[in-house]
Amino acid sequence: MNKKTITKKKKSKKSKNRFLAFLLYFTAFLLIFTLSSYFSYKYFIQEKELDVVAIKARINEETGIHIEIPIGSNTSDIAAILNDAGVVDKPLWFKFISKFNGYDGCYKSGKHIIDKALGYREIMEILCDNPITTTVTIVEGKNLKQIAHILDEKNLIDMDIFLEACGTEEFEYKFLEGVPDRKNKLEGYLFPDTYFFDPTSGPRSLIKKFLDNFNLKFKEDFYTRAKELNMSIDEIIILASIIEAETPNPDERPIVSSVFHNRLKSENPELKKLQSCATVQYVLYDTQNKMKEKISDNDTKIEHPYNTYLYEGLPPGPICSPGIAAIEAALYPDEESTYFYFVAKGDGTHHFSKTLEEHMRASETYQSE
């Protein structure tokens, strides 16, 4: 065997060894890649069925990081927001996982609370869930300023901005037709209830939620009944607001309503003055930003269009947001009642009188206690 043949064999063997080494490395790489892909798939897809409620329960609302996703944000925008907030340190990796697992397009705008200790999958699950809402309960009898103050305290909106929007925004609802362009024109129409507000909502959106609820609760029969009474919807709400503010007692509301209806129909100018203490309290809140436990004679003499001790008939607008029971009482007063007066007994109920003399005696009895 000559040297050339031996050299060729050696070269052939080296080439074969190199090929085998390459094949071995390639196989190892392929195996590692396959296993990595498999476990990534297992980790990110097959086991991504997480209990988002349980995840959120582990987050402390005070120490958690509040993330706001603007409307129209894409995954790149969200990754940048999370990176800026210190929640995600690899935005590119976040985008890759998001696309790989089908999260793209599922993220919901709004406010979310995230914890730095959460994994990417858990963060994605939270961002795909409904954003946090703020629960607000408005009880019957709250006036517009009080409602605005509650929303402000809940960090939903600045009180002044909300009140300004209530006076300037235009809304088209059947029940608002005929409402004059007065100060606090939506007074009485922000329906009392428990609401779940999106913290990112603007003033118009917040107001609309109240008005939508009013529209839902104010039955079609109420419009018919108002016509039967020859009253506008606004007049019904004005009267209902006074009834709401005068008594929390459901059994008394139709009787209280009858007193005001009887006075409104009376030919006596003095009886046409409703002399409602609740309207004086509204005057005090409007002018002094406070109410009193008991109004004085001087309070009843305050010059104000809502003071029913000075002016005949209904005040220019509602004095609070009445509930359905008060609205129904305004629409359906006790038809058998011939009362013109009532006085608080101090126990949450009232004494009703037909004559001024009887009323004066009752007032002396209950007001002196």
C-alpha positions as a LaTeX table, in Angstrom:
\begin{tabular}{lrrr}
\hline
Residue & $x$ (\AA) & $y$ (\AA) & $z$ (\AA) \\
\hline
Met1 & 0.00 & 0.00 & 0.00 \\
Asn2 & 1.49 & 3.29 & $-1.05$ \\
Lys3 & 1.57 & 6.53 & 0.92 \\
Lys4 & $-1.14$ & 8.17 & $-1.21$ \\
Thr5 & $-3.66$ & 5.44 & $-0.45$ \\
Ile6 & $-2.91$ & 5.60 & 3.28 \\
Thr7 & $-3.26$ & 9.39 & 3.29 \\
Lys8 & $-6.62$ & 9.18 & 1.49 \\
Lys9 & $-7.91$ & 6.65 & 4.01 \\
Lys10 & $-6.84$ & 8.85 & 6.90 \\
Lys11 & $-8.56$ & 11.86 & 5.36 \\
Ser12 & $-11.69$ & 9.82 & 4.72 \\
Lys13 & $-11.69$ & 8.62 & 8.33 \\
Lys14 & $-11.25$ & 12.17 & 9.66 \\
Ser15 & $-14.10$ & 13.40 & 7.47 \\
Lys16 & $-16.26$ & 10.57 & 8.68 \\
Asn17 & $-15.39$ & 11.36 & 12.30 \\
Arg18 & $-16.18$ & 15.02 & 11.77 \\
Phe19 & $-19.51$ & 14.12 & 10.21 \\
Leu20 & $-20.33$ & 11.79 & 13.10 \\
Ala21 & $-19.38$ & 14.49 & 15.59 \\
Phe22 & $-21.57$ & 17.00 & 13.74 \\
Leu23 & $-24.40$ & 14.48 & 13.65 \\
Leu24 & $-23.99$ & 13.83 & 17.37 \\
Tyr25 & $-23.97$ & 17.53 & 18.23 \\
Phe26 & $-26.91$ & 18.20 & 15.93 \\
Thr27 & $-28.88$ & 15.32 & 17.46 \\
Ala28 & $-28.08$ & 16.57 & 20.95 \\
Phe29 & $-29.12$ & 20.10 & 19.96 \\
Leu30 & $-32.31$ & 18.78 & 18.38 \\
Leu31 & $-33.06$ & 16.74 & 21.49 \\
Ile32 & $-32.45$ & 19.71 & 23.80 \\
Phe33 & $-34.54$ & 21.98 & 21.57 \\
Thr34 & $-37.35$ & 19.43 & 21.43 \\
Leu35 & $-37.32$ & 18.88 & 25.17 \\
Ser36 & $-37.11$ & 22.63 & 25.77 \\
Ser37 & $-40.01$ & 23.26 & 23.42 \\
Tyr38 & $-41.99$ & 20.45 & 25.01 \\
Phe39 & $-41.51$ & 21.71 & 28.53 \\
Ser40 & $-42.09$ & 25.29 & 27.43 \\
Tyr41 & $-45.31$ & 24.12 & 25.83 \\
Lys42 & $-46.22$ & 22.22 & 28.98 \\
Tyr43 & $-45.39$ & 25.23 & 31.14 \\
Phe44 & $-46.87$ & 28.01 & 29.09 \\
Ile45 & $-49.80$ & 26.35 & 27.35 \\
Gln46 & $-50.96$ & 23.05 & 28.81 \\
Glu47 & $-50.64$ & 24.26 & 32.37 \\
Lys48 & $-51.76$ & 27.85 & 31.86 \\
Glu49 & $-55.26$ & 27.09 & 33.17 \\
Leu50 & $-54.82$ & 29.20 & 36.27 \\
Asp51 & $-57.37$ & 30.41 & 38.78 \\
Val52 & $-57.21$ & 34.14 & 38.21 \\
Val53 & $-59.37$ & 34.76 & 41.28 \\
Ala54 & $-56.85$ & 32.90 & 43.43 \\
Ile55 & $-54.00$ & 34.83 & 41.82 \\
Lys56 & $-55.66$ & 38.15 & 42.56 \\
Ala57 & $-56.41$ & 37.08 & 46.12 \\
Arg58 & $-52.66$ & 36.78 & 46.76 \\
Ile59 & $-52.07$ & 40.41 & 45.78 \\
Asn60 & $-52.06$ & 43.09 & 48.44 \\
Glu61 & $-54.02$ & 46.04 & 47.04 \\
Glu62 & $-51.98$ & 48.52 & 49.06 \\
Thr63 & $-48.53$ & 47.24 & 48.11 \\
Gly64 & $-49.47$ & 45.93 & 44.67 \\
Ile65 & $-48.52$ & 47.89 & 41.58 \\
His66 & $-51.42$ & 49.61 & 39.83 \\
Ile67 & $-51.14$ & 49.25 & 36.08 \\
Glu68 & $-53.35$ & 51.20 & 33.69 \\
Ile69 & $-53.74$ & 49.84 & 30.18 \\
Pro70 & $-55.01$ & 52.58 & 27.86 \\
Ile71 & $-57.70$ & 51.76 & 25.31 \\
Gly72 & $-56.15$ & 50.57 & 22.03 \\
Ser73 & $-52.85$ & 49.39 & 23.55 \\
Asn74 & $-51.11$ & 46.54 & 21.72 \\
Thr75 & $-48.80$ & 43.94 & 23.26 \\
Ser76 & $-45.69$ & 46.06 & 22.64 \\
Asp77 & $-47.31$ & 49.00 & 24.42 \\
Ile78 & $-48.32$ & 46.80 & 27.34 \\
Ala79 & $-44.85$ & 45.24 & 27.58 \\
Ala80 & $-43.33$ & 48.73 & 27.74 \\
Ile81 & $-45.82$ & 49.81 & 30.44 \\
Leu82 & $-45.00$ & 46.73 & 32.52 \\
Asn83 & $-41.28$ & 47.26 & 32.02 \\
Asp84 & $-41.51$ & 50.91 & 33.10 \\
Ala85 & $-43.44$ & 49.84 & 36.20 \\
Gly86 & $-40.74$ & 47.32 & 37.10 \\
Val87 & $-43.08$ & 44.35 & 36.77 \\
Val88 & $-41.44$ & 42.86 & 33.67 \\
Asp89 & $-37.68$ & 43.01 & 33.07 \\
Lys90 & $-37.69$ & 41.38 & 29.61 \\
Pro91 & $-40.33$ & 43.08 & 27.44 \\
Leu92 & $-39.25$ & 41.16 & 24.32 \\
Trp93 & $-39.66$ & 37.86 & 26.15 \\
Phe94 & $-43.08$ & 39.03 & 27.37 \\
Lys95 & $-44.11$ & 39.76 & 23.78 \\
Phe96 & $-42.82$ & 36.37 & 22.58 \\
Ile97 & $-44.66$ & 34.43 & 25.29 \\
Ser98 & $-47.77$ & 36.51 & 24.71 \\
Lys99 & $-47.85$ & 35.71 & 21.00 \\
Phe100 & $-46.75$ & 32.09 & 21.47 \\
Asn101 & $-49.61$ & 31.42 & 23.86 \\
Gly102 & $-52.37$ & 33.35 & 22.12 \\
Tyr103 & $-52.71$ & 36.17 & 24.63 \\
Asp104 & $-52.34$ & 38.86 & 21.97 \\
Gly105 & $-55.61$ & 40.70 & 21.50 \\
Cys106 & $-57.02$ & 39.41 & 24.80 \\
Tyr107 & $-55.67$ & 42.09 & 27.11 \\
Lys108 & $-58.32$ & 44.40 & 28.58 \\
Ser109 & $-57.90$ & 48.12 & 28.96 \\
Gly110 & $-58.41$ & 49.63 & 32.39 \\
Lys111 & $-56.73$ & 49.40 & 35.78 \\
His112 & $-55.16$ & 46.17 & 37.03 \\
Ile113 & $-53.18$ & 45.38 & 40.17 \\
Ile114 & $-49.98$ & 43.38 & 39.66 \\
Asp115 & $-47.41$ & 41.98 & 42.07 \\
Lys116 & $-43.72$ & 41.79 & 41.15 \\
Ala117 & $-43.59$ & 38.24 & 42.48 \\
Leu118 & $-46.00$ & 36.98 & 39.82 \\
Gly119 & $-44.80$ & 35.00 & 36.84 \\
Tyr120 & $-45.41$ & 36.10 & 33.27 \\
Arg121 & $-48.33$ & 33.71 & 32.80 \\
Glu122 & $-50.00$ & 34.99 & 35.95 \\
Ile123 & $-49.54$ & 38.58 & 34.84 \\
Met124 & $-51.04$ & 37.74 & 31.46 \\
Glu125 & $-54.01$ & 36.04 & 33.08 \\
Ile126 & $-54.69$ & 39.12 & 35.21 \\
Leu127 & $-54.42$ & 41.47 & 32.24 \\
Cys128 & $-56.86$ & 39.28 & 30.29 \\
Asp129 & $-59.34$ & 39.37 & 33.17 \\
Asn130 & $-61.74$ & 42.22 & 33.84 \\
Pro131 & $-60.04$ & 45.38 & 35.16 \\
Ile132 & $-60.63$ & 46.40 & 38.76 \\
Thr133 & $-63.81$ & 48.31 & 39.53 \\
Thr134 & $-64.71$ & 50.69 & 42.32 \\
Thr135 & $-67.88$ & 49.86 & 44.22 \\
Val136 & $-69.98$ & 52.86 & 45.19 \\
Thr137 & $-73.27$ & 52.78 & 47.07 \\
Ile138 & $-75.49$ & 55.84 & 46.81 \\
Val139 & $-78.32$ & 55.64 & 49.32 \\
Glu140 & $-81.69$ & 57.27 & 48.80 \\
Gly141 & $-81.86$ & 60.92 & 49.81 \\
Lys142 & $-78.36$ & 62.03 & 48.79 \\
Asn143 & $-78.21$ & 65.29 & 46.87 \\
Leu144 & $-76.02$ & 66.03 & 43.88 \\
Lys145 & $-73.19$ & 67.65 & 45.86 \\
Gln146 & $-73.14$ & 64.74 & 48.31 \\
Ile147 & $-72.98$ & 62.23 & 45.47 \\
Ala148 & $-70.12$ & 64.19 & 43.86 \\
His149 & $-68.30$ & 64.19 & 47.20 \\
Ile150 & $-68.71$ & 60.40 & 47.52 \\
Leu151 & $-67.27$ & 59.86 & 44.03 \\
Asp152 & $-64.39$ & 62.18 & 44.87 \\
Glu153 & $-63.65$ & 60.28 & 48.09 \\
Lys154 & $-63.57$ & 57.06 & 46.08 \\
Asn155 & $-60.93$ & 58.67 & 43.83 \\
Leu156 & $-63.17$ & 58.26 & 40.80 \\
Ile157 & $-63.38$ & 61.91 & 39.82 \\
Asp158 & $-62.78$ & 65.39 & 41.14 \\
Met159 & $-65.97$ & 66.72 & 42.74 \\
Asp160 & $-65.93$ & 70.03 & 40.86 \\
Ile161 & $-65.31$ & 68.36 & 37.50 \\
Phe162 & $-68.24$ & 66.01 & 38.09 \\
Leu163 & $-70.59$ & 68.83 & 39.11 \\
Glu164 & $-69.55$ & 70.89 & 36.10 \\
Ala165 & $-70.24$ & 67.95 & 33.79 \\
Cys166 & $-73.67$ & 67.48 & 35.37 \\
Gly167 & $-74.46$ & 71.06 & 34.42 \\
Thr168 & $-72.96$ & 71.15 & 30.93 \\
Glu169 & $-73.24$ & 67.66 & 29.40 \\
Glu170 & $-76.34$ & 66.98 & 27.29 \\
Phe171 & $-78.22$ & 63.69 & 27.58 \\
Glu172 & $-81.23$ & 62.43 & 25.66 \\
Tyr173 & $-83.65$ & 60.52 & 27.86 \\
Lys174 & $-87.43$ & 60.59 & 27.86 \\
Phe175 & $-87.54$ & 61.45 & 31.57 \\
Leu176 & $-85.29$ & 64.49 & 31.03 \\
Glu177 & $-87.53$ & 66.01 & 28.38 \\
Gly178 & $-88.94$ & 69.25 & 29.72 \\
Val179 & $-86.38$ & 69.63 & 32.51 \\
Pro180 & $-85.49$ & 73.35 & 32.48 \\
Asp181 & $-81.92$ & 74.57 & 32.16 \\
Arg182 & $-81.48$ & 75.24 & 35.87 \\
Lys183 & $-78.63$ & 75.03 & 38.33 \\
Asn184 & $-77.92$ & 71.37 & 39.19 \\
Lys185 & $-80.28$ & 70.25 & 36.42 \\
Leu186 & $-79.53$ & 66.56 & 37.05 \\
Glu187 & $-80.39$ & 66.84 & 40.74 \\
Gly188 & $-82.78$ & 64.01 & 41.57 \\
Tyr189 & $-81.95$ & 61.94 & 38.49 \\
Leu190 & $-78.76$ & 60.19 & 39.63 \\
Phe191 & $-80.53$ & 57.05 & 40.73 \\
Pro192 & $-79.58$ & 55.72 & 44.19 \\
Asp193 & $-78.12$ & 52.23 & 43.96 \\
Thr194 & $-74.88$ & 50.22 & 44.23 \\
Tyr195 & $-72.62$ & 50.77 & 41.24 \\
Phe196 & $-69.43$ & 49.17 & 39.95 \\
Phe197 & $-67.47$ & 51.91 & 38.22 \\
Asp198 & $-64.42$ & 51.62 & 36.00 \\
Pro199 & $-61.85$ & 53.93 & 37.66 \\
Thr200 & $-60.78$ & 55.13 & 34.21 \\
Ser201 & $-64.28$ & 56.39 & 33.37 \\
Gly202 & $-64.69$ & 60.04 & 32.48 \\
Pro203 & $-67.41$ & 62.29 & 33.91 \\
Arg204 & $-69.89$ & 61.67 & 31.09 \\
Ser205 & $-69.53$ & 57.89 & 31.43 \\
Leu206 & $-70.11$ & 58.07 & 35.20 \\
Ile207 & $-73.20$ & 60.26 & 34.81 \\
Lys208 & $-74.58$ & 58.05 & 32.05 \\
Lys209 & $-74.41$ & 55.01 & 34.30 \\
Phe210 & $-76.65$ & 56.78 & 36.84 \\
Leu211 & $-79.07$ & 57.96 & 34.16 \\
Asp212 & $-79.21$ & 54.55 & 32.44 \\
Asn213 & $-80.21$ & 53.05 & 35.77 \\
Phe214 & $-82.90$ & 55.70 & 36.29 \\
Asn215 & $-84.21$ & 54.96 & 32.80 \\
Leu216 & $-84.34$ & 51.26 & 33.62 \\
Lys217 & $-86.14$ & 51.71 & 36.94 \\
Phe218 & $-88.61$ & 54.41 & 35.86 \\
Lys219 & $-91.47$ & 52.30 & 34.46 \\
Glu220 & $-93.63$ & 53.23 & 31.49 \\
Asp221 & $-96.65$ & 53.19 & 33.81 \\
Phe222 & $-95.11$ & 56.10 & 35.71 \\
Tyr223 & $-95.37$ & 58.33 & 32.64 \\
Thr224 & $-99.05$ & 57.45 & 32.26 \\
Arg225 & $-99.76$ & 58.07 & 35.93 \\
Ala226 & $-98.00$ & 61.45 & 35.85 \\
Lys227 & $-100.31$ & 62.52 & 33.02 \\
Glu228 & $-103.33$ & 61.41 & 35.05 \\
Leu229 & $-102.15$ & 63.69 & 37.87 \\
Asn230 & $-101.57$ & 66.49 & 35.35 \\
Met231 & $-97.94$ & 66.66 & 36.49 \\
Ser232 & $-94.69$ & 66.60 & 34.54 \\
Ile233 & $-92.06$ & 63.94 & 35.24 \\
Asp234 & $-89.87$ & 66.67 & 36.68 \\
Glu235 & $-92.63$ & 67.69 & 39.10 \\
Ile236 & $-93.04$ & 64.06 & 40.17 \\
Ile237 & $-89.31$ & 63.76 & 40.89 \\
Ile238 & $-89.31$ & 67.08 & 42.76 \\
Leu239 & $-92.16$ & 65.88 & 44.97 \\
Ala240 & $-90.61$ & 62.41 & 45.36 \\
Ser241 & $-87.34$ & 63.99 & 46.50 \\
Ile242 & $-89.15$ & 65.96 & 49.21 \\
Ile243 & $-90.99$ & 62.83 & 50.36 \\
Glu244 & $-87.69$ & 60.92 & 50.40 \\
Ala245 & $-86.05$ & 63.59 & 52.54 \\
Glu246 & $-89.02$ & 63.96 & 54.89 \\
Thr247 & $-89.49$ & 60.34 & 55.95 \\
Pro248 & $-87.64$ & 57.02 & 55.74 \\
Asn249 & $-90.81$ & 55.22 & 56.85 \\
Pro250 & $-92.33$ & 53.33 & 53.89 \\
Asp251 & $-95.78$ & 53.17 & 55.50 \\
Glu252 & $-95.88$ & 56.94 & 55.93 \\
Arg253 & $-94.72$ & 57.96 & 52.47 \\
Pro254 & $-98.15$ & 57.80 & 50.76 \\
Ile255 & $-99.61$ & 59.88 & 53.62 \\
Val256 & $-96.79$ & 62.44 & 53.48 \\
Ser257 & $-97.37$ & 62.55 & 49.72 \\
Ser258 & $-101.08$ & 63.19 & 50.29 \\
Val259 & $-100.30$ & 66.18 & 52.53 \\
Phe260 & $-98.30$ & 67.83 & 49.74 \\
His261 & $-100.84$ & 66.93 & 47.05 \\
Asn262 & $-103.64$ & 68.37 & 49.21 \\
Arg263 & $-101.68$ & 71.57 & 49.74 \\
Leu264 & $-100.85$ & 71.94 & 46.05 \\
Lys265 & $-104.55$ & 71.63 & 45.17 \\
Ser266 & $-105.68$ & 74.02 & 47.91 \\
Glu267 & $-107.02$ & 77.50 & 47.12 \\
Asn268 & $-105.51$ & 78.81 & 50.36 \\
Pro269 & $-102.25$ & 80.70 & 49.56 \\
Glu270 & $-100.75$ & 79.72 & 52.93 \\
Leu271 & $-101.46$ & 76.04 & 52.37 \\
Lys272 & $-99.92$ & 76.26 & 48.91 \\
Lys273 & $-96.64$ & 76.89 & 50.72 \\
Leu274 & $-95.51$ & 73.32 & 51.36 \\
Gln275 & $-93.48$ & 74.38 & 54.43 \\
Ser276 & $-91.18$ & 71.40 & 54.08 \\
Cys277 & $-88.25$ & 71.35 & 56.50 \\
Ala278 & $-86.41$ & 69.16 & 54.00 \\
Thr279 & $-86.33$ & 72.00 & 51.47 \\
Val280 & $-84.86$ & 74.31 & 54.12 \\
Gln281 & $-82.14$ & 71.73 & 54.81 \\
Tyr282 & $-81.38$ & 71.76 & 51.09 \\
Val283 & $-81.13$ & 75.55 & 51.20 \\
Leu284 & $-78.67$ & 75.29 & 54.11 \\
Tyr285 & $-76.55$ & 72.73 & 52.27 \\
Asp286 & $-76.61$ & 74.80 & 49.10 \\
Thr287 & $-75.64$ & 78.04 & 50.84 \\
Gln288 & $-73.60$ & 76.87 & 53.83 \\
Asn289 & $-72.53$ & 73.35 & 52.78 \\
Lys290 & $-74.08$ & 71.84 & 55.90 \\
Met291 & $-77.36$ & 70.65 & 57.34 \\
Lys292 & $-78.74$ & 71.00 & 60.85 \\
Glu293 & $-80.22$ & 68.47 & 63.21 \\
Lys294 & $-83.08$ & 70.89 & 63.76 \\
Ile295 & $-83.87$ & 74.00 & 61.73 \\
Ser296 & $-84.70$ & 77.32 & 63.41 \\
Asp297 & $-87.34$ & 79.95 & 62.64 \\
Asn298 & $-84.59$ & 82.10 & 61.15 \\
Asp299 & $-83.66$ & 79.26 & 58.79 \\
Thr300 & $-87.21$ & 79.22 & 57.42 \\
Lys301 & $-86.82$ & 82.89 & 56.50 \\
Ile302 & $-83.69$ & 82.46 & 54.34 \\
Glu303 & $-84.31$ & 84.03 & 50.95 \\
His304 & $-83.88$ & 81.18 & 48.49 \\
Pro305 & $-86.10$ & 79.86 & 45.66 \\
Tyr306 & $-86.09$ & 76.38 & 47.23 \\
Asn307 & $-87.45$ & 77.65 & 50.56 \\
Thr308 & $-91.03$ & 76.35 & 50.59 \\
Tyr309 & $-91.78$ & 78.37 & 53.72 \\
Leu310 & $-91.53$ & 81.50 & 51.56 \\
Tyr311 & $-92.72$ & 80.38 & 48.14 \\
Glu312 & $-95.87$ & 78.60 & 46.99 \\
Gly313 & $-95.86$ & 75.31 & 45.16 \\
Leu314 & $-93.01$ & 72.98 & 44.40 \\
Pro315 & $-89.42$ & 74.24 & 44.49 \\
Pro316 & $-87.64$ & 74.80 & 41.14 \\
Gly317 & $-86.03$ & 71.35 & 41.21 \\
Pro318 & $-85.52$ & 68.14 & 43.21 \\
Ile319 & $-83.62$ & 68.35 & 46.50 \\
Cys320 & $-82.13$ & 64.83 & 46.44 \\
Ser321 & $-82.18$ & 61.52 & 44.59 \\
Pro322 & $-85.36$ & 59.65 & 45.51 \\
Gly323 & $-85.70$ & 55.88 & 45.41 \\
Ile324 & $-88.50$ & 53.99 & 43.69 \\
Ala325 & $-90.63$ & 53.84 & 46.86 \\
Ala326 & $-90.64$ & 57.64 & 47.15 \\
Ile327 & $-91.38$ & 58.03 & 43.43 \\
Glu328 & $-94.31$ & 55.63 & 43.75 \\
Ala329 & $-95.55$ & 57.56 & 46.78 \\
Ala330 & $-95.46$ & 60.79 & 44.77 \\
Leu331 & $-97.45$ & 59.11 & 42.01 \\
Tyr332 & $-99.87$ & 57.28 & 44.28 \\
Pro333 & $-100.67$ & 59.36 & 47.40 \\
Asp334 & $-103.13$ & 58.11 & 49.99 \\
Glu335 & $-106.40$ & 59.10 & 48.30 \\
Glu336 & $-108.42$ & 58.88 & 51.51 \\
Ser337 & $-106.22$ & 61.37 & 53.34 \\
Thr338 & $-107.49$ & 64.86 & 54.16 \\
Tyr339 & $-104.35$ & 65.87 & 56.05 \\
Phe340 & $-102.61$ & 69.20 & 55.49 \\
Tyr341 & $-99.95$ & 69.06 & 58.21 \\
Phe342 & $-97.49$ & 66.69 & 59.84 \\
Val343 & $-94.87$ & 66.98 & 62.57 \\
Ala344 & $-92.02$ & 64.64 & 63.52 \\
Lys345 & $-92.64$ & 62.67 & 66.70 \\
Gly346 & $-88.95$ & 61.99 & 67.33 \\
Asp347 & $-89.15$ & 58.23 & 66.80 \\
Gly348 & $-88.94$ & 58.21 & 63.02 \\
Thr349 & $-92.68$ & 58.63 & 62.56 \\
His350 & $-94.99$ & 61.64 & 62.22 \\
His351 & $-98.24$ & 62.95 & 63.61 \\
Phe352 & $-100.65$ & 64.05 & 60.87 \\
Ser353 & $-103.25$ & 66.79 & 61.28 \\
Lys354 & $-106.19$ & 68.13 & 59.29 \\
Thr355 & $-106.33$ & 71.60 & 60.83 \\
Leu356 & $-103.81$ & 74.22 & 61.85 \\
Glu357 & $-105.10$ & 74.15 & 65.44 \\
Glu358 & $-104.54$ & 70.41 & 65.73 \\
His359 & $-101.12$ & 70.78 & 64.13 \\
Met360 & $-100.10$ & 73.49 & 66.61 \\
Arg361 & $-101.09$ & 71.29 & 69.54 \\
Ala362 & $-99.16$ & 68.34 & 68.08 \\
Ser363 & $-96.13$ & 70.54 & 67.44 \\
Glu364 & $-96.18$ & 71.75 & 71.02 \\
Thr365 & $-96.41$ & 68.18 & 72.26 \\
Tyr366 & $-93.64$ & 66.67 & 70.13 \\
Gln367 & $-91.32$ & 69.64 & 69.58 \\
Ser368 & $-91.06$ & 70.38 & 73.31 \\
Glu369 & $-89.95$ & 66.84 & 74.19 \\
\hline
\end{tabular}
